[in-house]
Tab-separated table of C-alpha atoms and ligand atoms in Angstrom:
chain	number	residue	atom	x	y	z
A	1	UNK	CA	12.749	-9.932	6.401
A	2	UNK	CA	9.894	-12.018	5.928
A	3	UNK	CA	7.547	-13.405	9.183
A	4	UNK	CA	4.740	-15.431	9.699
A	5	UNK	CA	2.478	-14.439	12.148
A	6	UNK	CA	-0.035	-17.033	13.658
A	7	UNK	CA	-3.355	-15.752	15.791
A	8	UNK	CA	-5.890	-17.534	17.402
A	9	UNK	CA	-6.909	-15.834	20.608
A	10	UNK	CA	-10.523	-16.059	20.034
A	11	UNK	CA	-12.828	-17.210	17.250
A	12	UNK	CA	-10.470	-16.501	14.443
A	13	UNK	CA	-7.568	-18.588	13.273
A	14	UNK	CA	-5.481	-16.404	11.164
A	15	UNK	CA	-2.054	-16.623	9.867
A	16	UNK	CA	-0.227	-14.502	7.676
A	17	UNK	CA	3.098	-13.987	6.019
A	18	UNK	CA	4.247	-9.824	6.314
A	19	UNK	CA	7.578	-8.537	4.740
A	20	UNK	CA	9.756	-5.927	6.633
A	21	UNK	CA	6.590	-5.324	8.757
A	22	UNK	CA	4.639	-3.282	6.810
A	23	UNK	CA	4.203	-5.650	3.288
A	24	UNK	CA	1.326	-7.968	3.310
A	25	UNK	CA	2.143	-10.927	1.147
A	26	UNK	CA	-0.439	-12.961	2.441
A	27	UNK	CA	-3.962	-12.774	5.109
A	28	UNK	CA	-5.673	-15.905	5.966
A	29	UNK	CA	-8.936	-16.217	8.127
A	30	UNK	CA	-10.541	-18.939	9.418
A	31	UNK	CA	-13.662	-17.419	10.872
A	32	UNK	CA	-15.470	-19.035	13.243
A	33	UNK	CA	-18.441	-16.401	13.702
A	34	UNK	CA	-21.364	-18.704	12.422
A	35	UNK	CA	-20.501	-22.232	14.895
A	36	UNK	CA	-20.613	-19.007	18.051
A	37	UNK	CA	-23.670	-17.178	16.800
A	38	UNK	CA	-26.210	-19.350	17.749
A	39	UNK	CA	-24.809	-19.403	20.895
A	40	UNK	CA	-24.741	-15.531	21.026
A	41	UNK	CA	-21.172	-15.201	22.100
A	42	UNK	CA	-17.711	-17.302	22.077
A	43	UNK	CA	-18.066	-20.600	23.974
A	44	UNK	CA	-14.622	-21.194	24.753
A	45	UNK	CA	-13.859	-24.614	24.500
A	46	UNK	CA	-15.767	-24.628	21.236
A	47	UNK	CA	-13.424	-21.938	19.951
A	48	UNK	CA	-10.499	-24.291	20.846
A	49	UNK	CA	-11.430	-27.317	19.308
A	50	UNK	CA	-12.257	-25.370	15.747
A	51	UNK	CA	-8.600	-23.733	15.916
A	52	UNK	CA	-7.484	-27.477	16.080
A	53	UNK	CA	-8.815	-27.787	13.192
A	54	UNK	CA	-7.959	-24.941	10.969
A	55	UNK	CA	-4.679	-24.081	12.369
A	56	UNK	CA	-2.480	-26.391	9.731
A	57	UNK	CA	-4.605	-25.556	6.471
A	58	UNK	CA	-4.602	-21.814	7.374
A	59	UNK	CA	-0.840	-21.431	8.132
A	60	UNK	CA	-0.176	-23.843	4.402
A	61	UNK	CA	-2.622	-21.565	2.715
A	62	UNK	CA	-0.768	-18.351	4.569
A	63	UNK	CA	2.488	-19.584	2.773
A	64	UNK	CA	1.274	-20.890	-0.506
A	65	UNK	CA	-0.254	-17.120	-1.137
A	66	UNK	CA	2.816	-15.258	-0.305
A	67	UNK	CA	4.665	-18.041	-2.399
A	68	UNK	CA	7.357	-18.467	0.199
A	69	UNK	CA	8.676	-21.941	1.905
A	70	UNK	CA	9.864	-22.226	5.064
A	71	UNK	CA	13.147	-21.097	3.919
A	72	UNK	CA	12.392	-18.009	3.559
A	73	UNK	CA	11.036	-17.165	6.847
A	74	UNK	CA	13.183	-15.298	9.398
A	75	UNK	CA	10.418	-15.312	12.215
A	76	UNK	CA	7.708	-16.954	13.676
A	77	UNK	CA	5.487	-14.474	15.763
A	78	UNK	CA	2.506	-15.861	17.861
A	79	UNK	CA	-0.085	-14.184	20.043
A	80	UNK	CA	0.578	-15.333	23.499
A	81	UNK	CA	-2.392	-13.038	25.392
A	82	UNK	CA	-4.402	-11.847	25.732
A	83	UNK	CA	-6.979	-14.164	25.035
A	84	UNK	CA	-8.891	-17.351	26.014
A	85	UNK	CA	-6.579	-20.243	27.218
A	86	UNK	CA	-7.404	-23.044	25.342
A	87	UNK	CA	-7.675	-20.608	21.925
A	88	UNK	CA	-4.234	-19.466	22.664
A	89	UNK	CA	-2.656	-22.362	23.162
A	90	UNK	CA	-3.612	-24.071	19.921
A	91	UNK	CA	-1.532	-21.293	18.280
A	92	UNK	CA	1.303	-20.846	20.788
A	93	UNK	CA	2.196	-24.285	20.518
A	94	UNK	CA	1.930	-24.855	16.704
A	95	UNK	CA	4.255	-21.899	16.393
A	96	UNK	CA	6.539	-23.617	19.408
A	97	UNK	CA	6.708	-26.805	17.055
A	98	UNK	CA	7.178	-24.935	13.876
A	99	UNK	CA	10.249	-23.151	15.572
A	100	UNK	CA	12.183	-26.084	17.128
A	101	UNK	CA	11.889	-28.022	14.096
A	102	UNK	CA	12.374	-25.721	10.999
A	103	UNK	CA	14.900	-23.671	13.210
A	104	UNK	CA	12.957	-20.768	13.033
A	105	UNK	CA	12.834	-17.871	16.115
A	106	UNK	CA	9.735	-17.826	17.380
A	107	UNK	CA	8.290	-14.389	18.949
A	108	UNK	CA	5.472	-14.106	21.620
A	109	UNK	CA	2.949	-11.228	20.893
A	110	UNK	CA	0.660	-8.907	22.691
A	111	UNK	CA	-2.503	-9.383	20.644
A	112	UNK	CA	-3.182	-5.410	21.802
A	113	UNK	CA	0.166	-4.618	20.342
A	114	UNK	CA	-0.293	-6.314	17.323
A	115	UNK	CA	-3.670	-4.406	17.017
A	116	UNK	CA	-2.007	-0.927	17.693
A	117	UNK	CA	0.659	-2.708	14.820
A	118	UNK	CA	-1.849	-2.951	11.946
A	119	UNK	CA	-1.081	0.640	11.267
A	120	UNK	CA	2.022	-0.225	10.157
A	121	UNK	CA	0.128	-1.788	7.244
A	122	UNK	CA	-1.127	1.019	5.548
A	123	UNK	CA	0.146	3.783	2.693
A	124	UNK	CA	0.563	6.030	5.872
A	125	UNK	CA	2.808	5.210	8.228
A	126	UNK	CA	2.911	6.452	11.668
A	127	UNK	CA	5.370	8.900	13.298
A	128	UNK	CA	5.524	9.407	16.963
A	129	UNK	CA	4.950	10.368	19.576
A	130	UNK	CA	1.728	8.579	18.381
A	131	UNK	CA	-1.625	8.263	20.677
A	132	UNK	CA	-3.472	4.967	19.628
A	133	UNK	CA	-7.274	4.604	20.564
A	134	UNK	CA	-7.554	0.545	20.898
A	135	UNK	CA	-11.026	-0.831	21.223
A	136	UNK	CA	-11.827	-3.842	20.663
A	137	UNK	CA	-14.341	-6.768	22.329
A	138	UNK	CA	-12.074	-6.568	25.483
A	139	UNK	CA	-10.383	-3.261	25.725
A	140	UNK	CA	-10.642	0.606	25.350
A	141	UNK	CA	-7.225	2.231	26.097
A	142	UNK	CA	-5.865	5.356	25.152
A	143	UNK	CA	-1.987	5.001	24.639
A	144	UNK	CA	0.802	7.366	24.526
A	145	UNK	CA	3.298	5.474	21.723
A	146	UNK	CA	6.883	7.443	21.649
A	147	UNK	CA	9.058	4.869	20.595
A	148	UNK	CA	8.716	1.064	19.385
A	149	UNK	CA	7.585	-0.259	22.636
A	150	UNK	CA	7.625	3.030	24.535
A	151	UNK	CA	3.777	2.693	25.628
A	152	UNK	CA	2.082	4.715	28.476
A	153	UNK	CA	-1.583	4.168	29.208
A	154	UNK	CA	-3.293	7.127	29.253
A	155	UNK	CA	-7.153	5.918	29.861
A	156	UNK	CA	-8.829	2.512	30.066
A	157	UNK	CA	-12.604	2.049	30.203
A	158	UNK	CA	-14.448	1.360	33.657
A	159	UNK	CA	-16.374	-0.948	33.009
A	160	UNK	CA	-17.442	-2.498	29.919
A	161	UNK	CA	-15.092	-2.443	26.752
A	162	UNK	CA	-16.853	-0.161	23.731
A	163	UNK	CA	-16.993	-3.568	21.772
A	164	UNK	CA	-18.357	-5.194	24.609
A	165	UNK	CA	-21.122	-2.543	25.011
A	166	UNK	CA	-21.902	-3.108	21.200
A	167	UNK	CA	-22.164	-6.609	21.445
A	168	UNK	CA	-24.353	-6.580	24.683
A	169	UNK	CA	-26.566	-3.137	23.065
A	170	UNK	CA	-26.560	-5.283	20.183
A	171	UNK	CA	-28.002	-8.397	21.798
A	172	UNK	CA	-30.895	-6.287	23.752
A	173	UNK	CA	-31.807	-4.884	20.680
A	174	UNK	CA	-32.572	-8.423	19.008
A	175	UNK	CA	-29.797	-7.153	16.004
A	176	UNK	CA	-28.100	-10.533	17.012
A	177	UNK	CA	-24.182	-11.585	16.886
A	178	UNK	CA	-21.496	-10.029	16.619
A	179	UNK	CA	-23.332	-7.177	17.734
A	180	UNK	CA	-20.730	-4.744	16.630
A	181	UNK	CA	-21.508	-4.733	12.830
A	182	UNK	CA	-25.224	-5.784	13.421
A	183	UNK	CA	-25.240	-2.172	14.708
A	184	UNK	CA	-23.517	-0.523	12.408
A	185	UNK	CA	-25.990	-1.725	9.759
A	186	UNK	CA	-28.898	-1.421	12.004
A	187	UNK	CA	-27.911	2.434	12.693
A	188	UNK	CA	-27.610	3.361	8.354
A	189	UNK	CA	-31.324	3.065	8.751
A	190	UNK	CA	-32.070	5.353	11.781
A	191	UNK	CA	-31.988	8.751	12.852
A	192	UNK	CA	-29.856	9.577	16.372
A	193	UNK	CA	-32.204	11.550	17.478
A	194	UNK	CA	-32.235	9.923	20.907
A	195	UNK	CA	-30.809	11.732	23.473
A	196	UNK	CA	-29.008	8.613	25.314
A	197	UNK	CA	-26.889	8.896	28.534
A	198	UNK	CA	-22.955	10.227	27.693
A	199	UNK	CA	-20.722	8.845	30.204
A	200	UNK	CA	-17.986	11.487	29.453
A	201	UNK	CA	-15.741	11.393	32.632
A	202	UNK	CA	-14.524	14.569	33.508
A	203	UNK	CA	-10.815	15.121	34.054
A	204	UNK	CA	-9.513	11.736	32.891
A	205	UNK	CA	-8.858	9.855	29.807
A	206	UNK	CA	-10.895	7.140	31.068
A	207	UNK	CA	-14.206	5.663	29.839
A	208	UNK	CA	-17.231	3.902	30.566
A	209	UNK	CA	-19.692	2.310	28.456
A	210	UNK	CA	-21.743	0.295	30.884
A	211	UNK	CA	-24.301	3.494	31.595
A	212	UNK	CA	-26.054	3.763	28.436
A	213	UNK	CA	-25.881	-0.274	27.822
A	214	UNK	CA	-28.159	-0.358	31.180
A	215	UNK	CA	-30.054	2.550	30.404
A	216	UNK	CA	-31.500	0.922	26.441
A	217	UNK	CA	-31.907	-2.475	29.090
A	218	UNK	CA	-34.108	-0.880	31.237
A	219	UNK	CA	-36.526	0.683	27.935
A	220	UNK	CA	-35.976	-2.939	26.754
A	221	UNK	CA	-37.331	-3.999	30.393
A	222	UNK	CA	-40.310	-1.370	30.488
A	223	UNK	CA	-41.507	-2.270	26.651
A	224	UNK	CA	-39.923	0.664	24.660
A	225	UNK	CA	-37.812	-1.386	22.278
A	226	UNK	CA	-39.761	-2.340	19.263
A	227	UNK	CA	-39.375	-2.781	15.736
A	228	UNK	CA	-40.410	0.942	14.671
A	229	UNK	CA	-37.250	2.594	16.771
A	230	UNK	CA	-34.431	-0.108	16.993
A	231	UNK	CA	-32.775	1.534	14.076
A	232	UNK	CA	-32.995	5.041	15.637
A	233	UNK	CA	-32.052	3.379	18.802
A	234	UNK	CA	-28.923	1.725	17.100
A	235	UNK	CA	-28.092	5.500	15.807
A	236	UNK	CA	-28.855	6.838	18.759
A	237	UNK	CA	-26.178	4.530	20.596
A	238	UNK	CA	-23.917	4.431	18.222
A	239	UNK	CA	-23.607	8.321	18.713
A	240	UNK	CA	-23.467	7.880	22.154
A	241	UNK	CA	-20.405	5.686	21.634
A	242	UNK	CA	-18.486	7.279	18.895
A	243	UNK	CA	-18.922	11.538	20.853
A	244	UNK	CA	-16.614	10.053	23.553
A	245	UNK	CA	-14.364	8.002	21.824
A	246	UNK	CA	-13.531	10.890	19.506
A	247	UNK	CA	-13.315	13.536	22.263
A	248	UNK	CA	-11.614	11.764	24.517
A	249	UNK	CA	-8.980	10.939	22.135
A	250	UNK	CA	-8.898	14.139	20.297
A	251	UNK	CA	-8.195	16.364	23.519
A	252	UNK	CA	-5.757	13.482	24.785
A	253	UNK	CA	-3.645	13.768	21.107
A	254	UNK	CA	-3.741	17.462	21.990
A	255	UNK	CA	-2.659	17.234	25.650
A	256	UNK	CA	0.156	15.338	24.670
A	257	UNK	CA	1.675	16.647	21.765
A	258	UNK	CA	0.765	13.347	19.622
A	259	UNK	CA	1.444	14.307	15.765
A	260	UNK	CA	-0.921	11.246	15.055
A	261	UNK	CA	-3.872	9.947	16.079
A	262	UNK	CA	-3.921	5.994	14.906
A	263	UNK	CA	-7.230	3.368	15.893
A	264	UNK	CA	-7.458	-0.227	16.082
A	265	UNK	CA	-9.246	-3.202	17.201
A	266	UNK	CA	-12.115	-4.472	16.248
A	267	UNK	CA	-14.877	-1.642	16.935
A	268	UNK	CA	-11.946	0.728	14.766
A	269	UNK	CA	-14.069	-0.655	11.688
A	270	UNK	CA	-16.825	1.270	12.475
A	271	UNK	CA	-18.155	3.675	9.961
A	272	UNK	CA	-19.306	6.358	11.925
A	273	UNK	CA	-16.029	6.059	14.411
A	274	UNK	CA	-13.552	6.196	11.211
A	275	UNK	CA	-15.314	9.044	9.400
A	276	UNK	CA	-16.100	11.308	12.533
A	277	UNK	CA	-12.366	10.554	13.885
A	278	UNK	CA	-10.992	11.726	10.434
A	279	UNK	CA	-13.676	14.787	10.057
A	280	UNK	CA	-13.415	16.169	13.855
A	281	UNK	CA	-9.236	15.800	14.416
A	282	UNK	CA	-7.020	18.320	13.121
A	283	UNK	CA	-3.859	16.031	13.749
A	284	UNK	CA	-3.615	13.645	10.921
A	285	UNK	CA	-5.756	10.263	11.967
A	286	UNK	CA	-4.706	6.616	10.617
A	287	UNK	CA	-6.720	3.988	10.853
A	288	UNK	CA	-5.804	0.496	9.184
A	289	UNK	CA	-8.492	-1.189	6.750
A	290	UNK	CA	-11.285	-2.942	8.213
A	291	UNK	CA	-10.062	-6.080	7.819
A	292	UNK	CA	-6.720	-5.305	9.101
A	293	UNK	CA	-8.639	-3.957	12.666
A	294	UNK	CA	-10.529	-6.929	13.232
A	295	UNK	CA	-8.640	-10.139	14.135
A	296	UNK	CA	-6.268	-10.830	11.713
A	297	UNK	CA	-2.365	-12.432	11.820
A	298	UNK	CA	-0.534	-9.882	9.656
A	299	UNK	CA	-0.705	-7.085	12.826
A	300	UNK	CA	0.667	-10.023	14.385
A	301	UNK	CA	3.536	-10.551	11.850
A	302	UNK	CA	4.057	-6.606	11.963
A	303	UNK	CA	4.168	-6.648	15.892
A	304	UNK	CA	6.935	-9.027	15.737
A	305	UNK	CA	9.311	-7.846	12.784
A	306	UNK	CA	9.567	-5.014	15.046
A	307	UNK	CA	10.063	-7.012	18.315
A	308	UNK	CA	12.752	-9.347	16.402
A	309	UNK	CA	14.847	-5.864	15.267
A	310	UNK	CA	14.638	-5.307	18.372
A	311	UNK	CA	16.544	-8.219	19.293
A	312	UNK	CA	13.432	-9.360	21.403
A	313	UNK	CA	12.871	-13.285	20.736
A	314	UNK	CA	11.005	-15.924	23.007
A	315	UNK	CA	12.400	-19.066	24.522
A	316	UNK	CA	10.871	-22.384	23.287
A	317	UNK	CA	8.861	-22.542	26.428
A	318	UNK	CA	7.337	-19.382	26.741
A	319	UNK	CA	3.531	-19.525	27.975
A	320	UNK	CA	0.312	-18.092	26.961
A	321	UNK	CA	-0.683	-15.149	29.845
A	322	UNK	CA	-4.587	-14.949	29.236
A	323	UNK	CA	-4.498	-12.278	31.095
A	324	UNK	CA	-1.460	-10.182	29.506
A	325	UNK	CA	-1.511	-6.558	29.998
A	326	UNK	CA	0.207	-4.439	27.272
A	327	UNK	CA	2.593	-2.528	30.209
B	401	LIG	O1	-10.404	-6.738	17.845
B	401	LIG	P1	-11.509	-7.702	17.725
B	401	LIG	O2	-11.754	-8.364	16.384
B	401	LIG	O3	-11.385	-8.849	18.774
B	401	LIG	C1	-10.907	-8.597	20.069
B	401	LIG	O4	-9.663	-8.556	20.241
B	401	LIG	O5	-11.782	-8.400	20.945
B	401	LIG	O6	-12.821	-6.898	18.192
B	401	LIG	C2	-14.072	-7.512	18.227
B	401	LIG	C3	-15.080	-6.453	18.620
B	401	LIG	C4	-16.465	-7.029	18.845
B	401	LIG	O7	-16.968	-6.543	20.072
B	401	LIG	C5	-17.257	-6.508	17.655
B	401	LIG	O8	-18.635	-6.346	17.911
B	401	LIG	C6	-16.566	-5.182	17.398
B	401	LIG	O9	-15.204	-5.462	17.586
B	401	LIG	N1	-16.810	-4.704	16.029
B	401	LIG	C7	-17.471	-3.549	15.744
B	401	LIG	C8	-17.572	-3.475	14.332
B	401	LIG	N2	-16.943	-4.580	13.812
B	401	LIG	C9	-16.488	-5.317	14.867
B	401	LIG	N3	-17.990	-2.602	16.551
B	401	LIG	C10	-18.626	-1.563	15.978
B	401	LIG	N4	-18.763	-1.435	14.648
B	401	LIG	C11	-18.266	-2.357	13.786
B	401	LIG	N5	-18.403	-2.209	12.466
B	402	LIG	ZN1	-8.480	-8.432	18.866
């Protein structure tokens, strides 16, 4: 079964064709990262207008690389939240059109699902019961998988979202946008040897992020950010970040039985998150390629072969929910 998948919930406009869920035959990105960055951050209605744009070229180019027609497709799966509005609904209602006229079902995502999904996409595929660490620009949840679907949250963040924090950290440092990577480059040159704030929250799977953010804006504030420690700074926070993320989720695999440990979103392509995940947990860890963590449409096409075996399908006018939740 082949399905396109179409996502443009941010700044990306991706779309990609995925076999049987787990065979890429084709990944196309439209990135939008340069138009935001001198902005420092998404401007929403910008966003919108530039998926206008790229939506029809990417989804042609999506089908000319897997070298299928429209013929061939036996689903059309969308992101329908969450997301931005206007960024959603250039996507949501290209897919709409595609599917009343080519007679194609269409299928309305979760874009966390289809992030928790892109570890379908690897050599390794998961077993369950599962627990999936999603973080991304907008979440950090800890969730109990035990069946396609079968999701129980185990721990959100507080406050700000890990990818959030990096993008904020990141912007207080002067290491510019997307804050995320700018880190993660920023930190191969430094030494962690600052001791920065932990937020580890004792008896829960939650986290929080916001504490140590603050705590780097206030040095920033009193003049103790300058160019001979940002590195060790960005090493320093990183560290910060990464010793909860893989604690937390290590002792919640272990509380729960989970015989994998799987990451995704966004902040999942972090070096020192992959390699200290993989190093630390004795229960085998997946985590998808970089590219396939960031925004992307084949998660998206993966999230919705599985939906469509299901028997799960959306009606024509199903609406985008900005706000979505995954349960
Ligand atoms: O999943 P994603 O592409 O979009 C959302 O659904 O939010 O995640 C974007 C987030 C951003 O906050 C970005 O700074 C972060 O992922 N990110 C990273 C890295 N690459 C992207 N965070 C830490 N290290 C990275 N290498
Ligand atoms: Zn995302």
């Amino acid at each position: 079964m082949k399905i396109l998948g179409i996502e443009s919930s941010c700044d990306e406009t991706a779309a990609a064709v995925v076999a049987n869920g787990t065979d890429v035959l084709s990944n196309e990105i439209a990135s939008q990262v340069e138009i935001h960055a001198r902005y420092g951050g998404v401007v929403p209605e910008v966003a919108s207008r530039q998926h206008i744009l790229a939506v029809i070229p990417v989804i042609d180019k999506a089908l000319k690389d897997a070298a299928v027609s429209w013929e061939d497709l036996d689903g059309i799966a969308v992101t329908v939240g969450p997301g931005l509005a206007g960024s959603l609904l250039v996507g949501a209602s290209v897919a709409k059109a595609l599917s009343a006229v080519k007679g194609i079902p269409l299928i309305g995502v979760n874009h966390l699902e289809a992030h928790l999904y892109a570890n379908w996409l690897g050599e390794n595929k998961p077993e369950f019961p599962l627990l999936c660490l999603i973080v991304s620009g907008g979440h950090s949840d800890l969730i109990l998988m035990r069946g396609h679907g079968d999701y129980t949250v185990l721990g959100r963040t507080r406050d700000d979202a890990a990818g959030e924090a990096f993008d904020k950290t990141a912007r207080i440092l002067g290491l510019g946008y997307p804050g995320g990577p700018a880190i993660d480059k920023a930190a191969e040159g430094g030494d962690a040897n600052i001791d920065l704030p932990h937020s580890w929250i004792k008896g829960t799977n939650d986290f929080s992020f916001s504490g140590v953010k603050t705590y780097l804006h206030k040095l920033n504030e009193d003049g103790k950010v300058d160019k001979d420690n940002i590195a060790d700074l960005a090493a320093s926070f990183q560290k910060a970040v990464v010793d909860v993320l893989v604690g937390k989720t290590i002792e919640a695999a272990l509380q729960n039985d989970a015989k994998q440990i799987l990451l995704s979103g966004g902040v999942a392509s972090n070096r020192m998150l992959r390699r200290r995940m993989k190093e630390e947990s004795h229960i085998p860890v997946l985590i998808p390629q970089p590219v396939f963590c960031t925004d992307n449409a084949a998660m998206v096409a993966s999230c919705g072969y599985f939906r469509l075996k299901g028997g799960k399908t959306s009606a024509l006018d199903v609406d985008v929910i900005p706000g979505l939740k995954l349960i």
